[in-house]
Coordinates of C-alpha atoms and ligand atoms in Angstrom, one line a residue:
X1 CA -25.6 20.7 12.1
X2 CA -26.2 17.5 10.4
X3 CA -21.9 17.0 9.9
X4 CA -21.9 16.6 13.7
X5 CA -24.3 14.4 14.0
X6 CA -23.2 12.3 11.7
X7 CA -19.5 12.5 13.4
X8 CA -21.0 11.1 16.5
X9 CA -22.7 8.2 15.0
X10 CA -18.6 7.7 14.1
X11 CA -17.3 8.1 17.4
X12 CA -17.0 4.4 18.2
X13 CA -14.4 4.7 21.7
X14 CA -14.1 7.8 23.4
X15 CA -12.6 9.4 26.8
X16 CA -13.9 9.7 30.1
X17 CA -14.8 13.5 29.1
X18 CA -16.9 12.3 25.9
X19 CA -20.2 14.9 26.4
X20 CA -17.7 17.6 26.7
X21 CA -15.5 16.4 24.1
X22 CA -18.6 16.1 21.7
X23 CA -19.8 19.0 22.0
X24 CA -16.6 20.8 21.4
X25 CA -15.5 18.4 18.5
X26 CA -14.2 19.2 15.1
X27 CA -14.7 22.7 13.9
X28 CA -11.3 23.7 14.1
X29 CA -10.6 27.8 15.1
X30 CA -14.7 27.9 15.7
X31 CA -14.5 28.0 19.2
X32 CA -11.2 30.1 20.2
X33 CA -10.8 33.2 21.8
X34 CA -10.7 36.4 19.4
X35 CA -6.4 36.3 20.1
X36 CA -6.3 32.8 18.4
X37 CA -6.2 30.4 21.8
X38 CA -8.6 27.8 22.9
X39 CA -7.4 27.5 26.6
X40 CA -8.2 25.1 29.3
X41 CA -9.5 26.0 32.8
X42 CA -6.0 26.1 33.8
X43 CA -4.8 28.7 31.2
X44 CA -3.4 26.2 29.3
X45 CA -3.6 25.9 25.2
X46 CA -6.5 23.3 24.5
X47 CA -6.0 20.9 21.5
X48 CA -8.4 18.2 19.8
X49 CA -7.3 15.8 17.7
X50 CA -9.1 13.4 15.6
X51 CA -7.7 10.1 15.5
X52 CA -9.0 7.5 13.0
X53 CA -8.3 4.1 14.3
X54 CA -8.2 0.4 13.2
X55 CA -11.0 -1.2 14.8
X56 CA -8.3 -3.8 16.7
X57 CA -6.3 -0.7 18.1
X58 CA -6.8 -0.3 21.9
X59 CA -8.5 3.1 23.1
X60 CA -6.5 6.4 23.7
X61 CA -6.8 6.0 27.2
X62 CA -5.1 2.5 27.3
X63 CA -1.9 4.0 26.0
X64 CA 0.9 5.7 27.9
X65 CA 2.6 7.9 25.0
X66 CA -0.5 10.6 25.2
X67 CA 0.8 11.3 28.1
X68 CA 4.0 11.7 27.4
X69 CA 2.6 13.9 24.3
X70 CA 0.8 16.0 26.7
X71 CA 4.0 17.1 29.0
X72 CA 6.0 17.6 25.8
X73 CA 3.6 20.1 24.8
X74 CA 2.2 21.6 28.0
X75 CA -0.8 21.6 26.6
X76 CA -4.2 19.7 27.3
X77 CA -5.3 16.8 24.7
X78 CA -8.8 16.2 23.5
X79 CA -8.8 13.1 21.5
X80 CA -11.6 12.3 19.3
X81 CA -11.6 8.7 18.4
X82 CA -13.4 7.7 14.8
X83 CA -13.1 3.5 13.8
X84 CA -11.6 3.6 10.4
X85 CA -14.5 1.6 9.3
X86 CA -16.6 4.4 10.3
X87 CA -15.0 6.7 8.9
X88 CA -15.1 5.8 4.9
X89 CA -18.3 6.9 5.2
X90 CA -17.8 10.1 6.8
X91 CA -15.2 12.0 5.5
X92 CA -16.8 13.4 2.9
X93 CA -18.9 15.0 5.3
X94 CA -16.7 16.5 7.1
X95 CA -14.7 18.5 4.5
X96 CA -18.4 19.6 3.2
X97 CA -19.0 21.0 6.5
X98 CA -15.7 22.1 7.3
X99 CA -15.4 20.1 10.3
X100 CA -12.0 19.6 10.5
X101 CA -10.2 19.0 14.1
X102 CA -7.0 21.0 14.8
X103 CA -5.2 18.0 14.2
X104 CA -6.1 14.8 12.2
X105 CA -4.3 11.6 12.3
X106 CA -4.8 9.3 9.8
X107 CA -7.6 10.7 8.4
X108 CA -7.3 12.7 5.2
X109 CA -4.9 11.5 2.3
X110 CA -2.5 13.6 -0.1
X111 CA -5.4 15.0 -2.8
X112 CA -8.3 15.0 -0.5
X113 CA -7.7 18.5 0.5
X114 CA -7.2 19.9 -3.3
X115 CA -10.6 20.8 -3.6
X116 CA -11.1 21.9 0.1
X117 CA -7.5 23.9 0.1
X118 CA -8.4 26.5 2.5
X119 CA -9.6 24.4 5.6
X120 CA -6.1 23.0 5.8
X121 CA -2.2 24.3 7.0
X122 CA -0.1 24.6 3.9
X123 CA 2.8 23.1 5.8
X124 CA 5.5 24.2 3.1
X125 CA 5.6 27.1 4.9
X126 CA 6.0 25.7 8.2
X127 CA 8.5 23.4 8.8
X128 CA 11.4 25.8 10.4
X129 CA 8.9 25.1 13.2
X130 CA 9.0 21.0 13.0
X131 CA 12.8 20.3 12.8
X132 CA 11.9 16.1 12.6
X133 CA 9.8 16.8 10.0
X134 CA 12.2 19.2 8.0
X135 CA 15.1 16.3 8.4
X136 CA 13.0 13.6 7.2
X137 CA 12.2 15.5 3.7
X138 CA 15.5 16.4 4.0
X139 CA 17.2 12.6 3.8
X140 CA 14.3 12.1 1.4
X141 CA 13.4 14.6 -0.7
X142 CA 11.0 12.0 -2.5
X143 CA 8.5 11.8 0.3
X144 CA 8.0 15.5 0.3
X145 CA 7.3 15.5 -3.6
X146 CA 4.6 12.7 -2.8
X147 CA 2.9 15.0 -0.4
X148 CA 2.7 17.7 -2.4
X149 CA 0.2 18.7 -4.5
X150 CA 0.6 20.3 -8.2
X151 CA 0.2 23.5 -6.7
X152 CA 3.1 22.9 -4.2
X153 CA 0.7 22.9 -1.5
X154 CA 1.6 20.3 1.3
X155 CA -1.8 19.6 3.0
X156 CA -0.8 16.2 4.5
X157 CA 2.7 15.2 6.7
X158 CA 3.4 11.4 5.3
X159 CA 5.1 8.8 7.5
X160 CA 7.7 7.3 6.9
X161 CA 8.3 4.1 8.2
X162 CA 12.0 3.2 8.0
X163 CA 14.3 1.4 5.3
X164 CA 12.8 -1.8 6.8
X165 CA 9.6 -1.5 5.1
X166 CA 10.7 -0.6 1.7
X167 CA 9.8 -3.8 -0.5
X168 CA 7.0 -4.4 -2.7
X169 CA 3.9 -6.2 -1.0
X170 CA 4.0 -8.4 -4.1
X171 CA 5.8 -11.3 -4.5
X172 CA 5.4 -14.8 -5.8
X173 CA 5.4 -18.1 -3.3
X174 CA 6.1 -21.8 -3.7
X175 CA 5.8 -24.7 -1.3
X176 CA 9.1 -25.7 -1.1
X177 CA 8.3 -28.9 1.3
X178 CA 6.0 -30.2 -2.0
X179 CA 9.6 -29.5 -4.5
X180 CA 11.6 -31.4 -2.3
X181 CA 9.4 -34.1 -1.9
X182 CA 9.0 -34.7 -5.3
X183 CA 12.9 -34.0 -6.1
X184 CA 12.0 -30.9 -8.1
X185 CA 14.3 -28.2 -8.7
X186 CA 12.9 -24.6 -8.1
X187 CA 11.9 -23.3 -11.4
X188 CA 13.3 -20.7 -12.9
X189 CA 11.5 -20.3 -16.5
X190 CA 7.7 -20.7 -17.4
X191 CA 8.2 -23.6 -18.7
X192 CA 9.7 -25.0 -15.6
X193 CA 6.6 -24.0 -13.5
X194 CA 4.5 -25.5 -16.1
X195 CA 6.4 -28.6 -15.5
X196 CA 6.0 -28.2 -11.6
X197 CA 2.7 -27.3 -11.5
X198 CA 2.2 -30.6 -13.3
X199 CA 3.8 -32.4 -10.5
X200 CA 2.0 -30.6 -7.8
X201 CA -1.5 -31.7 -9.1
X202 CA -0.8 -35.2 -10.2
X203 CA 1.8 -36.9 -7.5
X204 CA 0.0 -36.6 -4.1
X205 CA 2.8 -34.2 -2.8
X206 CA 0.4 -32.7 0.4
X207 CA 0.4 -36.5 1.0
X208 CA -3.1 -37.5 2.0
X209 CA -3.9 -39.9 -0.6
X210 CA -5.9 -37.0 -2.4
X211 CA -5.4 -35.5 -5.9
X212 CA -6.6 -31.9 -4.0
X213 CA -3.8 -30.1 -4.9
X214 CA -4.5 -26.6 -6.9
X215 CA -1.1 -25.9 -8.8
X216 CA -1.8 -22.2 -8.5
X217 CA -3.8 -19.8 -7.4
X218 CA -4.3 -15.8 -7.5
X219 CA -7.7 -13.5 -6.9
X220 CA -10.2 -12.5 -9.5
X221 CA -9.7 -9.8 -12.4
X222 CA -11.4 -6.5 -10.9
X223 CA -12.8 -3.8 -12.7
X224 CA -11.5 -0.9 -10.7
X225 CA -8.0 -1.9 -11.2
X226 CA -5.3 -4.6 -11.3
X227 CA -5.6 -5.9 -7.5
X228 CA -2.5 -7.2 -5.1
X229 CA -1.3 -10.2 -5.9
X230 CA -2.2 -10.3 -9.7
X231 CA -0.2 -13.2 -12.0
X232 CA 0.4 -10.1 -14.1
X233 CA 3.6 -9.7 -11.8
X234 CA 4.6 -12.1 -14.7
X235 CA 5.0 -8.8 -17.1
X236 CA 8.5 -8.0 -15.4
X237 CA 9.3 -12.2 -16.8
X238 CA 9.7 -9.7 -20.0
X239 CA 11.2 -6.8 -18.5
X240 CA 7.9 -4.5 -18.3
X241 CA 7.8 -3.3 -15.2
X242 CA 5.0 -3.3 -12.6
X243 CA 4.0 -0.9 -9.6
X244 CA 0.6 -2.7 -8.5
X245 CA 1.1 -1.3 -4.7
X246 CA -0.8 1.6 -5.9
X247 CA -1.7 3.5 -9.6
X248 CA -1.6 4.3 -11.6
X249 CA 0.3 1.1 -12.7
X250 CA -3.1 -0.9 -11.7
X251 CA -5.0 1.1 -14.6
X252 CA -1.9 -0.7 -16.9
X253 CA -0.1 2.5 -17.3
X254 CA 4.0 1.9 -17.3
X255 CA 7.1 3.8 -18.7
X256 CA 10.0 2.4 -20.8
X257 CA 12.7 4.9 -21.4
X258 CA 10.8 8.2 -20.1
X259 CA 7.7 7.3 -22.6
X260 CA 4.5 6.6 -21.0
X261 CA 2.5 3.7 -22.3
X262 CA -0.4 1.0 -21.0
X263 CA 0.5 -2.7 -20.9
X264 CA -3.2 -3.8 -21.7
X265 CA -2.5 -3.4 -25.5
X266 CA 1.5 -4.5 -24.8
X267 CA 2.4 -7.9 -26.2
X268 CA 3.6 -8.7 -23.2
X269 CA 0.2 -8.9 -21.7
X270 CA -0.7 -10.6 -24.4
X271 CA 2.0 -13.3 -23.7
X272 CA 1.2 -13.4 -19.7
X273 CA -2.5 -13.9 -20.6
X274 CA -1.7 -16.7 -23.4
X275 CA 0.2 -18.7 -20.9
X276 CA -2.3 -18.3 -17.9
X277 CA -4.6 -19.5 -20.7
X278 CA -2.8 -22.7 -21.4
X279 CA -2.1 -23.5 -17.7
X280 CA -6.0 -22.9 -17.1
X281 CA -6.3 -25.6 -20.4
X282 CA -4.1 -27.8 -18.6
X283 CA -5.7 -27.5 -15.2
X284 CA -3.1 -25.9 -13.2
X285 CA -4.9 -22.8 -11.8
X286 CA -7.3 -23.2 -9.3
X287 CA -10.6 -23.5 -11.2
X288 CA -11.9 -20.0 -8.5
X289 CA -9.4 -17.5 -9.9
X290 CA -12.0 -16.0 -12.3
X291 CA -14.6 -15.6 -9.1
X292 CA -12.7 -15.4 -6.1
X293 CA -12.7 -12.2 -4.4
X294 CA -9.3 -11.5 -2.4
X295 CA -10.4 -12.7 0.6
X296 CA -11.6 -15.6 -0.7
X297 CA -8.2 -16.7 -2.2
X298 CA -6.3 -16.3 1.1
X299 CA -9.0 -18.5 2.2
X300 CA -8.0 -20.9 -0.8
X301 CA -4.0 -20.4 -0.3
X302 CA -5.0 -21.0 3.4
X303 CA -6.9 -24.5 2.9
X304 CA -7.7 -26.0 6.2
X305 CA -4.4 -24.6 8.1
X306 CA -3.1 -27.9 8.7
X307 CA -2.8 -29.4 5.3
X308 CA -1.4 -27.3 2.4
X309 CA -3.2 -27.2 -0.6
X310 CA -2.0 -24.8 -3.3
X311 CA 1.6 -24.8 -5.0
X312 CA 2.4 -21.8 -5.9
X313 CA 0.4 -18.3 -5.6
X314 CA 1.0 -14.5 -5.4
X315 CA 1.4 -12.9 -1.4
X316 CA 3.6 -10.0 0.7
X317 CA 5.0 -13.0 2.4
X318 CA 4.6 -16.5 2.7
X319 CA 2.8 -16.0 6.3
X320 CA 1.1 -13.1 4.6
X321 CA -0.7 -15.9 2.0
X322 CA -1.0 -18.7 3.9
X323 CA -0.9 -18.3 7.5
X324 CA 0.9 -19.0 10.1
X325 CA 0.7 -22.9 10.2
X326 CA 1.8 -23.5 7.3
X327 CA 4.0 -20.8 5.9
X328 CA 7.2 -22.7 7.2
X329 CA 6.4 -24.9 4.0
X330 CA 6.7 -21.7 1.8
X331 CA 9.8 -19.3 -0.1
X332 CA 9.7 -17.0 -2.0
X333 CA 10.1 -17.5 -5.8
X334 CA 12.3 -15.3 -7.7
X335 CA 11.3 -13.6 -10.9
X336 CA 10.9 -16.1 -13.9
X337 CA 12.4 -15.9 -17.1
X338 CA 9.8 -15.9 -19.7
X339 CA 12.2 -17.7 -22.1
X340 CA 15.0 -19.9 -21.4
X341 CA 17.0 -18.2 -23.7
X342 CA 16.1 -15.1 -21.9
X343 CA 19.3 -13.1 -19.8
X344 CA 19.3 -12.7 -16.6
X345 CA 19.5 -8.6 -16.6
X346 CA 16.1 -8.6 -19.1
X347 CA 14.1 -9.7 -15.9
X348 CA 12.2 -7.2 -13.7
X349 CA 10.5 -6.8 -10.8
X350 CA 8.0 -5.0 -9.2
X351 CA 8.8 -1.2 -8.0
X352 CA 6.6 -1.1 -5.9
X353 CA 9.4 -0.9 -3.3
X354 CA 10.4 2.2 -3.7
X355 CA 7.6 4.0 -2.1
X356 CA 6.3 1.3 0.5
X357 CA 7.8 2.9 3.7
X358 CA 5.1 6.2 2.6
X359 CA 2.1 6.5 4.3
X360 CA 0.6 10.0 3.1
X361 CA -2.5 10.2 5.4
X362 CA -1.1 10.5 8.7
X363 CA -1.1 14.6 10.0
X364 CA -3.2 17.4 8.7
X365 CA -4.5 20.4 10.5
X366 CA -7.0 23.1 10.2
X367 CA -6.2 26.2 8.6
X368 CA -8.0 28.2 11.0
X369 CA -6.7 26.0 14.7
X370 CA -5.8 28.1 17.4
X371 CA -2.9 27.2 19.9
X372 CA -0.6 27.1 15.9
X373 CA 2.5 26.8 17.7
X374 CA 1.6 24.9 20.2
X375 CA 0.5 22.2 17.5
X376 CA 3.6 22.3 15.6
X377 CA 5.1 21.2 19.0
X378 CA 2.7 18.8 19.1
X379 CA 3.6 17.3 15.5
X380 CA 7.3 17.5 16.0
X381 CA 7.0 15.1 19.0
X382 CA 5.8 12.8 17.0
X383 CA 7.8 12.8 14.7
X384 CA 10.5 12.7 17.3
X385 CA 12.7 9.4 17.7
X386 CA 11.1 7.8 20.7
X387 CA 7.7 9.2 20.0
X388 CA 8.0 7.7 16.5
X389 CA 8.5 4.3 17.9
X390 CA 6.5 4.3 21.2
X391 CA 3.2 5.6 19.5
X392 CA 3.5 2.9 16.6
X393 CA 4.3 0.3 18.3
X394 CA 3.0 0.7 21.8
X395 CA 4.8 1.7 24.7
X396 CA 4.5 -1.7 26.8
X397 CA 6.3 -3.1 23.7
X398 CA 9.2 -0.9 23.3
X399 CA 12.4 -1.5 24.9
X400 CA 14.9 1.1 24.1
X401 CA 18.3 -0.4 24.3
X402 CA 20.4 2.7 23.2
X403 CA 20.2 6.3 22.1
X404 CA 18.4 5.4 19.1
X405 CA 18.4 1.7 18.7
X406 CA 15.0 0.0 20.2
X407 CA 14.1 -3.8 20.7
X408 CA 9.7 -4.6 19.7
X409 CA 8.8 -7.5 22.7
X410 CA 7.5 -10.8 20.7
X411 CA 4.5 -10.6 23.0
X412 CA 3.1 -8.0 20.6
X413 CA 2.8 -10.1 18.2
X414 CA 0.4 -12.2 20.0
X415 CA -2.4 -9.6 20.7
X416 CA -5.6 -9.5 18.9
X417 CA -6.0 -6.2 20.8
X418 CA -2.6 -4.4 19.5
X419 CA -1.2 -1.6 22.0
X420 CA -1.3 1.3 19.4
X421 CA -0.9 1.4 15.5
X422 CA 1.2 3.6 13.1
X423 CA 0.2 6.8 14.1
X424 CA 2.8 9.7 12.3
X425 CA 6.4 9.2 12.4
X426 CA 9.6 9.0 11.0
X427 CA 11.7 6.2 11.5
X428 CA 15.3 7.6 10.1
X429 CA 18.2 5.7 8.7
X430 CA 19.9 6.0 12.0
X431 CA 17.4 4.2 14.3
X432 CA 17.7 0.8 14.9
X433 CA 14.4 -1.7 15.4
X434 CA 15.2 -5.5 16.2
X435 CA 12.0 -7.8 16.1
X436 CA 9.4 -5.9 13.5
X437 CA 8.8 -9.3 12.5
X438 CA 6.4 -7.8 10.0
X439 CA 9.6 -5.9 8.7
X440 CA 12.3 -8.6 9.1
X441 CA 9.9 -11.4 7.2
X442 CA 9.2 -9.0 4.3
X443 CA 13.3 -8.4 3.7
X444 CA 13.6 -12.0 3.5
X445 CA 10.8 -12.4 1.3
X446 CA 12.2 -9.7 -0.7
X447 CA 15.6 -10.9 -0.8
X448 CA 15.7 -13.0 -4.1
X449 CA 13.6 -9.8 -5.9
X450 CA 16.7 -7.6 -5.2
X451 CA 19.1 -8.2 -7.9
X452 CA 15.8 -7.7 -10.1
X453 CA 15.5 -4.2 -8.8
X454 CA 18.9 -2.8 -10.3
X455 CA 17.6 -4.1 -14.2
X456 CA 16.0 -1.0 -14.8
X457 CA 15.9 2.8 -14.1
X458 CA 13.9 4.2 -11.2
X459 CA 12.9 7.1 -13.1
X460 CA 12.6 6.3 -16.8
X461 CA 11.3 3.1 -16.3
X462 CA 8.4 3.7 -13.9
X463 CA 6.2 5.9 -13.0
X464 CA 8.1 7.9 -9.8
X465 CA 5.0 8.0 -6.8
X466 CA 5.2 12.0 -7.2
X467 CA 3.5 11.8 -10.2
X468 CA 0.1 13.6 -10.0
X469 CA -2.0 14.1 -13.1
X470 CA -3.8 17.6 -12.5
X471 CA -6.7 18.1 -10.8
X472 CA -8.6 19.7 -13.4
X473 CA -8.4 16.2 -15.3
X474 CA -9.3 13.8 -12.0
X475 CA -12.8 13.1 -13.8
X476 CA -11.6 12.4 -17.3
X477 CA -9.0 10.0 -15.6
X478 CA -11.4 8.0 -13.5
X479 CA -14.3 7.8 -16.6
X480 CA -11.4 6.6 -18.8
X481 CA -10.1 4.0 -16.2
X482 CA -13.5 3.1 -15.8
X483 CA -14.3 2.4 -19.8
X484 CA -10.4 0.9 -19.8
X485 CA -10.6 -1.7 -17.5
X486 CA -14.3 -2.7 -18.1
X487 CA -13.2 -3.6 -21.5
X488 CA -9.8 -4.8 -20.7
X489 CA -10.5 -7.2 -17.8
X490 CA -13.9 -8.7 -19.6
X491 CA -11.7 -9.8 -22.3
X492 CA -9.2 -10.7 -20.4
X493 CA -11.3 -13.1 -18.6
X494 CA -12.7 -15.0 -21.1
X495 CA -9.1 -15.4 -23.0
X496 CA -7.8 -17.1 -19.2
X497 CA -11.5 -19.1 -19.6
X498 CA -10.4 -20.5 -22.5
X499 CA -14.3 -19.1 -23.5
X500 CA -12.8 -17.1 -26.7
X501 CA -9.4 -17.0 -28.4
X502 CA -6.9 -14.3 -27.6
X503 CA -5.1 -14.4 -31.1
X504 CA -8.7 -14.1 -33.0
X505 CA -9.5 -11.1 -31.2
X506 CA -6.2 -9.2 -30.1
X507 CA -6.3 -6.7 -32.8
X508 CA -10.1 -5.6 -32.7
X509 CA -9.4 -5.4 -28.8
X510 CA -6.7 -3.5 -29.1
X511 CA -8.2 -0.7 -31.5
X512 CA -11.3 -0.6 -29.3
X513 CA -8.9 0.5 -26.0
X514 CA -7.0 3.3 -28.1
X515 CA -10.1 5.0 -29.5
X516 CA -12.3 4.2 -26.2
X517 CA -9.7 6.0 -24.1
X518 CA -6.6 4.5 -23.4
X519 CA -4.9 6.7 -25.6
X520 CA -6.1 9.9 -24.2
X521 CA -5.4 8.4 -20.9
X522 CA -1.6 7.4 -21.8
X523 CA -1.3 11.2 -23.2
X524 CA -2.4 12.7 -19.8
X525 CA -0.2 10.6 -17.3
X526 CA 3.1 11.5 -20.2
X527 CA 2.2 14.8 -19.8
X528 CA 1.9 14.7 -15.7
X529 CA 4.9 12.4 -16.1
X530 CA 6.9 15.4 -18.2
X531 CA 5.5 18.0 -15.7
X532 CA 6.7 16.3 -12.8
X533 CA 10.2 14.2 -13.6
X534 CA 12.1 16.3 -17.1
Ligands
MG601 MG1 -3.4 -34.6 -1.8

């Protein structure tokens, strides 16, 4: 069975157990009894469950909340552990060969299933038996939409990971030690930042007797879609809104007013991309923005670590772009108007937001497990309070300092080796978490953005995260978005270059999108859009 082979080229970190555990591994119901049990030499219900793990997670073993996950469910855990490096390559495999474990953490998103339906639990039907899981789609009825598939099929459990977490990972940063030093105001228009920009690269403000500074700085245009940190954030300067956490919104599809459309051909883009243009004339963007991959820029925004070097860039946070020496220098810059003359209620910002605290990847199970209720159990442990916390964060790290209200030790922030990661839980509106210093940074970032948020309509005015296009139409989608944004971003490029003119060409460019695709694309996601929200 070549599937299983290939699983245990995956298998990076295993338990004590591991010839056992391999040669018992995935394959769901294969090996139960004829009365639906797989049972342990004590009589007890046996369970495997596939984790799929960052590679700078610590092993199973290491962590005390299996344990605890083990008397909950009197039941006897096999844990399969896959490095989620490993397993990009291997998924595939394993819904071809039906090799799916009872339960799998992590490892199969909302949509993966559609086409492999009936190795999985349709978990609409099930949660009577998971009372955490009914009371989180319960307080947020959204999440469950997001899970489910056209069909109303709900394949995957999502996490979700608190209030805390629910900002947009993209926001725009300034070095506010450089403005201060100079005596410059924060900006607040384009012009403005043109004007500071100008400062940044001209008046030493890093102070080493260098003209090094790069006024700003984002990664390169990709082809498969608008990436994090895009300058195109600057659409919402003119009130279009952007959702570039995830699509469709990085193929350029947005709503105004319930009616779908696609920026690319927008005059706002057109405006965004004539002043990067100018700025790129002028010499205020780094001269790597057209090659630098997204690593590469954080290396860029980064410098040395000691001595700042760019201005002003795009990042989740300032320690997020450029690191933890010198992120003290950095704030967040609220959303520029466009035009002075501009109001304050015609600026947007990204909704990204919305959906943030949504991880849809993290439970599935086979459709043919044994031991059914004794997974449930399982499931709704972890989805439990305590469980929810412990098996995120670690339970070394956790000090629980009332019925629901938990304190996260700073010391986990110093590990390379982190304690756990989020595995599948729901942290509700009633727990408390002090010192998720990934969550409390990320408010702050966020809160100059807020205001922004209320200048527009959640539902008419973007595409809601529940929005699936159908399945029948996945291929058409991804050939146009292919033929789109080839086309789009080439041009796009050489307009930024300064290599060709945006104004001689705008019109050709924008016939060639409509009759190349984008129209037929924009028709599909309005009528997913109509299925789905009216
Ligand atoms: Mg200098």
């Amino acid at each position: 069975m070549s599937q299983r082979r290939g699983m245990k080229k995956a298998v990076t970190a295993i338990a004590a157990l591991s010839a056992v555990t391999m040669a018992l591994s995935g394959c769901g119901g294969g090996d139960a009894g004829a009365d639906g049990t797989r049972l342990d030499a004590n009589g007890k219900p046996l369970v495997k469950i596939r984790v799929v793990k960052n590679s700078n997670t610590a092993a199973i073993k290491d962590m005390k909340w299996p344990e605890k996950l083990q008397a909950a469910c009197d039941c006897t855990i096999e844990w399969e552990e896959v490095d989620s490096s490993a397993w990009s390559q291997q998924k595939s495999a394993t819904l071809a060969g039906a090799n799916i474990a009872d339960l799998n953490i992590r490892a199969y998103y909302t949509g993966d299933p559609d086409q492999y339906g009936d190795l999985f639990e349709d978990f609409s039907q099930d949660l009577d038996k998971m009372p955490n899981v009914k009371a989180m789609f319960e307080q947020y009825p959204d999440v469950q939409e997001i899970a489910t598939n056209n069909e109303g099929k709900l394949y995957t459990l999502p996490t979700y990971k608190g209030d805390a977490y629910s900002t947009t990972g993209q926001h725009m940063i300034i070095n506010k030690t450089w403005l201060d030093k100079l005596g410059l105001e924060m900006p607040t228009t384009w012009d403005e930042l043109e004007e500071v920009l100008k400062a940044f690269v001209t008046q030493d403000p890093n102070g080493n007797g260098e003209a090094d500074e790069i006024g700003m700085s984002f990664p390169k245009l990709e082809t498969s879609q608008i990436t994090w940190y895009s300058p195109y954030m600057l659409l919402n300067s003119l009130g279009l809104v952007t959702n570039f956490n995830s699509s469709p919104s990085m193929q350029g599809i947005y709503v105004k007013d319930g009616k779908v459309a696609n920026f690319f051909i927008s005059d706002e883009y057109k405006q965004v991309t004539k002043f990067l243009a100018k700025l790129m004339k002028e010499g205020l963007i780094s001269k790597n923005v057209l090659s630098q991959d997204s690593s590469t820029y954080t290396n860029e925004m980064k410098g040395d670590g000691e001595t700042a070097r760019v201005g002003m860039g795009f990042a989740w946070t300032p320690r997020g772009g450029v690191g933890n020496k010198l992120y003290d220098q950095y704030v967040a810059l609220p959303p520029l108007k466009a035009d002075a003359s501009q109001s304050d209620d015609e600026i947007t910002w990204d909704s990204s937001g919305q959906i943030a605290p949504v991880v849809t990847n993290s439970m599935a199970m086979a459709a043919d497990a044994p031991n059914k209720d004794t997974l449930f159990k399982i499931i709704d442990t972890f989805y439990s309070a305590d469980m929810s916390v412990e098996s995120w964060y670690g339970t070394d790290y956790v000090e629980k300092t009332g019925e629901k209200s938990y304190k996260i030790k700073p010391e986990k922030y110093e590990l390379t080796m982190q304690p756990s990661q989020l595995m599948a839980s729901y942290i509700a509106p009633d727990m408390k978490i002090e010192g998720d210093t990934d969550a409390d940074e990320q408010q702050a970032t966020d809160e100059v953005y807020k205001e922004y948020y209320t200048h527009y309509d959640h539902v008419k005015d973007t595409m809601p995260a529940y929005v699936k296009t159908k399945l029948e139409d996945a291929t058409t989608i991804s050939n146009l978005n292919t033929t789109i944004m080839n086309y789009a971003m080439a041009s796009t490029a050489n307009w930024i270059q300064g290599n060709t003119n945006i104004d001689d060409e705008w019109d050709t460019y924008v016939q060639k999108l409509k009759t190349t695709g984008l129209d037929q694309q924009v028709q599909l996601w309005q009528e997913a859009y109509d299925t789905w929200v009216k």
